[in-house]
C-alpha positions as a Python dict, from the first residue, in 0.01 Angstrom:
ca = {
    (1, 'X'): (0, 0, 0),
    (2, 'X'): (130, 341, -82),
    (3, 'X'): (195, 612, 167),
    (4, 'X'): (-88, 821, 29),
    (5, 'X'): (-335, 535, 70),
    (6, 'X'): (-227, 486, 435),
    (7, 'X'): (-283, 856, 509),
    (8, 'X'): (-630, 844, 351),
    (9, 'X'): (-725, 528, 549),
    (10, 'X'): (-598, 695, 870),
    (11, 'X'): (-801, 1010, 804),
    (12, 'X'): (-1116, 813, 725),
    (13, 'X'): (-1063, 617, 1048),
    (14, 'X'): (-1030, 933, 1255),
    (15, 'X'): (-1336, 1084, 1087),
    (16, 'X'): (-1538, 769, 1159),
    (17, 'X'): (-1424, 761, 1522),
    (18, 'X'): (-1522, 1128, 1564),
    (19, 'X'): (-1874, 1063, 1425),
    (20, 'X'): (-1917, 759, 1652),
    (21, 'X'): (-1809, 941, 1972),
    (22, 'X'): (-2026, 1248, 1909),
    (23, 'X'): (-2345, 1070, 1799),
    (24, 'X'): (-2354, 711, 1918),
    (25, 'X'): (-2135, 697, 2229),
    (26, 'X'): (-2322, 994, 2380),
    (27, 'X'): (-2626, 762, 2414),
    (28, 'X'): (-2432, 545, 2660),
    (29, 'X'): (-2444, 818, 2926),
    (30, 'X'): (-2766, 930, 3093),
    (31, 'X'): (-2871, 1285, 3004),
    (32, 'X'): (-2945, 1371, 3367),
    (33, 'X'): (-2596, 1290, 3485),
    (34, 'X'): (-2475, 1576, 3703),
    (35, 'X'): (-2110, 1661, 3699),
    (36, 'X'): (-1978, 1889, 3970),
    (37, 'X'): (-1737, 2155, 3862),
    (38, 'X'): (-1608, 2198, 4220),
    (39, 'X'): (-1406, 1967, 4439),
    (40, 'X'): (-1475, 1922, 4803),
    (41, 'X'): (-1165, 1937, 5018),
    (42, 'X'): (-1156, 1707, 5316),
    (43, 'X'): (-1071, 1839, 5660),
    (44, 'X'): (-778, 1603, 5663),
    (45, 'X'): (-441, 1770, 5697),
    (46, 'X'): (-120, 1590, 5613),
    (47, 'X'): (119, 1538, 5904),
    (48, 'X'): (468, 1655, 5813),
    (49, 'X'): (726, 1930, 5847),
    (50, 'X'): (620, 2163, 5565),
    (51, 'X'): (423, 2484, 5619),
    (52, 'X'): (57, 2391, 5637),
    (53, 'X'): (122, 2036, 5763),
    (54, 'X'): (6, 1913, 6099),
    (55, 'X'): (302, 1904, 6335),
    (56, 'X'): (406, 1545, 6412),
    (57, 'X'): (305, 1457, 6767),
    (58, 'X'): (549, 1329, 7028),
    (59, 'X'): (565, 1273, 7402),
    (60, 'X'): (860, 1368, 7617),
    (61, 'X'): (969, 1393, 7978),
    (62, 'X'): (1045, 1745, 8092),
    (63, 'X'): (1347, 1834, 8302),
    (64, 'X'): (1122, 1852, 8610),
    (65, 'X'): (993, 1495, 8548),
    (66, 'X'): (651, 1570, 8395),
    (67, 'X'): (529, 1414, 8073),
    (68, 'X'): (415, 1642, 7797),
    (69, 'X'): (274, 1574, 7450),
    (70, 'X'): (282, 1830, 7177),
    (71, 'X'): (-84, 1761, 7103),
    (72, 'X'): (-170, 1855, 7463),
    (73, 'X'): (-78, 2212, 7368),
    (74, 'X'): (-334, 2233, 7088),
    (75, 'X'): (-545, 2546, 7139),
    (76, 'X'): (-227, 2746, 7204),
    (77, 'X'): (29, 2886, 6967),
    (78, 'X'): (360, 2701, 7021),
    (79, 'X'): (721, 2775, 6955),
    (80, 'X'): (888, 2436, 6940),
    (81, 'X'): (1263, 2489, 6981),
    (82, 'X'): (1531, 2222, 6945),
    (83, 'X'): (1860, 2309, 7111),
    (84, 'X'): (2168, 2200, 7312),
    (85, 'X'): (2364, 2354, 7597),
    (86, 'X'): (2698, 2357, 7407),
    (87, 'X'): (2551, 2543, 7105),
    (88, 'X'): (2662, 2914, 7099),
    (89, 'X'): (2360, 3034, 6894),
    (90, 'X'): (2129, 2844, 7136),
    (91, 'X'): (2295, 3021, 7426),
    (92, 'X'): (2243, 3357, 7258),
    (93, 'X'): (1876, 3278, 7186),
    (94, 'X'): (1771, 3158, 7535),
    (95, 'X'): (1752, 3499, 7712),
    (96, 'X'): (1532, 3626, 7428),
    (97, 'X'): (1314, 3318, 7454),
    (98, 'X'): (1278, 3364, 7831),
    (99, 'X'): (1183, 3732, 7788),
    (100, 'X'): (930, 3637, 7521),
    (101, 'X'): (784, 3363, 7739),
    (102, 'X'): (740, 3595, 8038),
    (103, 'X'): (566, 3852, 7820),
    (104, 'X'): (337, 3603, 7638),
    (105, 'X'): (272, 3308, 7872),
    (106, 'X'): (-76, 3432, 7962),
    (107, 'X'): (-178, 3491, 7599),
    (108, 'X'): (-232, 3134, 7479),
    (109, 'X'): (131, 3101, 7369),
    (110, 'X'): (365, 2824, 7481),
    (111, 'X'): (736, 2756, 7435),
    (112, 'X'): (843, 2392, 7434),
    (113, 'X'): (1221, 2373, 7422),
    (114, 'X'): (1344, 2024, 7340),
    (115, 'X'): (1700, 1966, 7453),
    (116, 'X'): (1879, 1723, 7222),
    (117, 'X'): (1988, 1526, 7525),
    (118, 'X'): (2156, 1254, 7320),
    (119, 'X'): (2411, 1520, 7212),
    (120, 'X'): (2483, 1630, 7572),
    (121, 'X'): (2746, 1486, 7807),
    (122, 'X'): (2490, 1444, 8087),
    (123, 'X'): (2161, 1588, 8212),
    (124, 'X'): (2334, 1767, 8501),
    (125, 'X'): (2470, 2018, 8250),
    (126, 'X'): (2116, 2083, 8123),
    (127, 'X'): (1986, 2156, 8474),
    (128, 'X'): (2281, 2389, 8537),
    (129, 'X'): (2216, 2567, 8204),
    (130, 'X'): (1847, 2617, 8288),
    (131, 'X'): (1928, 2759, 8632),
    (132, 'X'): (2211, 2985, 8498),
    (133, 'X'): (1979, 3126, 8229),
    (134, 'X'): (1673, 3148, 8457),
    (135, 'X'): (1456, 2951, 8216),
    (136, 'X'): (1098, 2892, 8333),
    (137, 'X'): (936, 2751, 8020),
    (138, 'X'): (906, 2373, 7973),
    (139, 'X'): (1231, 2195, 7879),
    (140, 'X'): (1171, 1857, 7720),
    (141, 'X'): (1441, 1593, 7701),
    (142, 'X'): (1529, 1390, 7392),
    (143, 'X'): (1765, 1120, 7526),
    (144, 'X'): (1748, 897, 7216),
    (145, 'X'): (1744, 1175, 6961),
    (146, 'X'): (1402, 1068, 6834),
    (147, 'X'): (1240, 1410, 6844),
    (148, 'X'): (1543, 1576, 6686),
    (149, 'X'): (1532, 1323, 6406),
    (150, 'X'): (1152, 1355, 6367),
    (151, 'X'): (1186, 1733, 6333),
    (152, 'X'): (1502, 1718, 6121),
    (153, 'X'): (1708, 1929, 6367),
    (154, 'X'): (2033, 1903, 6170),
    (155, 'X'): (2138, 2260, 6246),
    (156, 'X'): (2051, 2401, 6588),
    (157, 'X'): (1872, 2587, 6710),
    (158, 'X'): (1583, 2487, 6490),
    (159, 'X'): (1238, 2619, 6576),
    (160, 'X'): (887, 2564, 6448),
    (161, 'X'): (600, 2809, 6494),
    (162, 'X'): (283, 2602, 6529),
    (163, 'X'): (-63, 2760, 6531),
    (164, 'X'): (-344, 2687, 6778),
    (165, 'X'): (-477, 2409, 6551),
    (166, 'X'): (-144, 2225, 6551),
    (167, 'X'): (-39, 2335, 6203),
    (168, 'X'): (320, 2431, 6125),
    (169, 'X'): (330, 2792, 6003),
    (170, 'X'): (701, 2860, 6003),
    (171, 'X'): (1038, 2683, 6037),
    (172, 'X'): (1334, 2886, 6157),
    (173, 'X'): (1690, 2761, 6144),
    (174, 'X'): (1923, 2964, 6365),
    (175, 'X'): (1866, 3187, 6666),
    (176, 'X'): (1571, 3419, 6709),
    (177, 'X'): (1541, 3735, 6917),
    (178, 'X'): (1233, 3837, 7116),
    (179, 'X'): (1106, 4072, 6845),
    (180, 'X'): (1124, 3802, 6579),
    (181, 'X'): (937, 3557, 6804),
    (182, 'X'): (668, 3818, 6872),
    (183, 'X'): (627, 3895, 6501),
    (184, 'X'): (607, 3526, 6407),
    (185, 'X'): (357, 3435, 6679),
    (186, 'X'): (137, 3737, 6603),
    (187, 'X'): (122, 3635, 6237),
    (188, 'X'): (-57, 3304, 6312),
    (189, 'X'): (-396, 3212, 6462),
}
């Protein structure tokens, strides 16, 4: 068969298929079929570390022996901070964090500072650090490094601003000052 004949057969086939789909195949679908042009979005939110994700939940022991779960803080805005006593930027950040905490603790805002305990020599150094810096916000311990791994705390300090619904709104790598914390927390619900 010549090339011209193949092209003609192909065109006739396409033409025939077009007629079939517009006239005959349309009868296969009911005329009263309703097709929605909108999509309903479920209330489900993905758990993860990206902005807009639900913050992964965890449970930890605090330095004073209490158990705390991140999800227990839902209803409050949270600054989740991952840090260590030997980290110079963490040391610089802590006085700002304490000042922020004192100013905002009665305004549905919580700081949960997770010490990467597995990277510390011992917990005595953590207690000494907390006393020396006069820290009064909750200090969670991460003896196996599970929370640090969960929250990808490769560089410290690493902080997450979490809204009152438990949704991550911001990730900050590096130290923050009080003004930055205030601005970040005021920008979320």
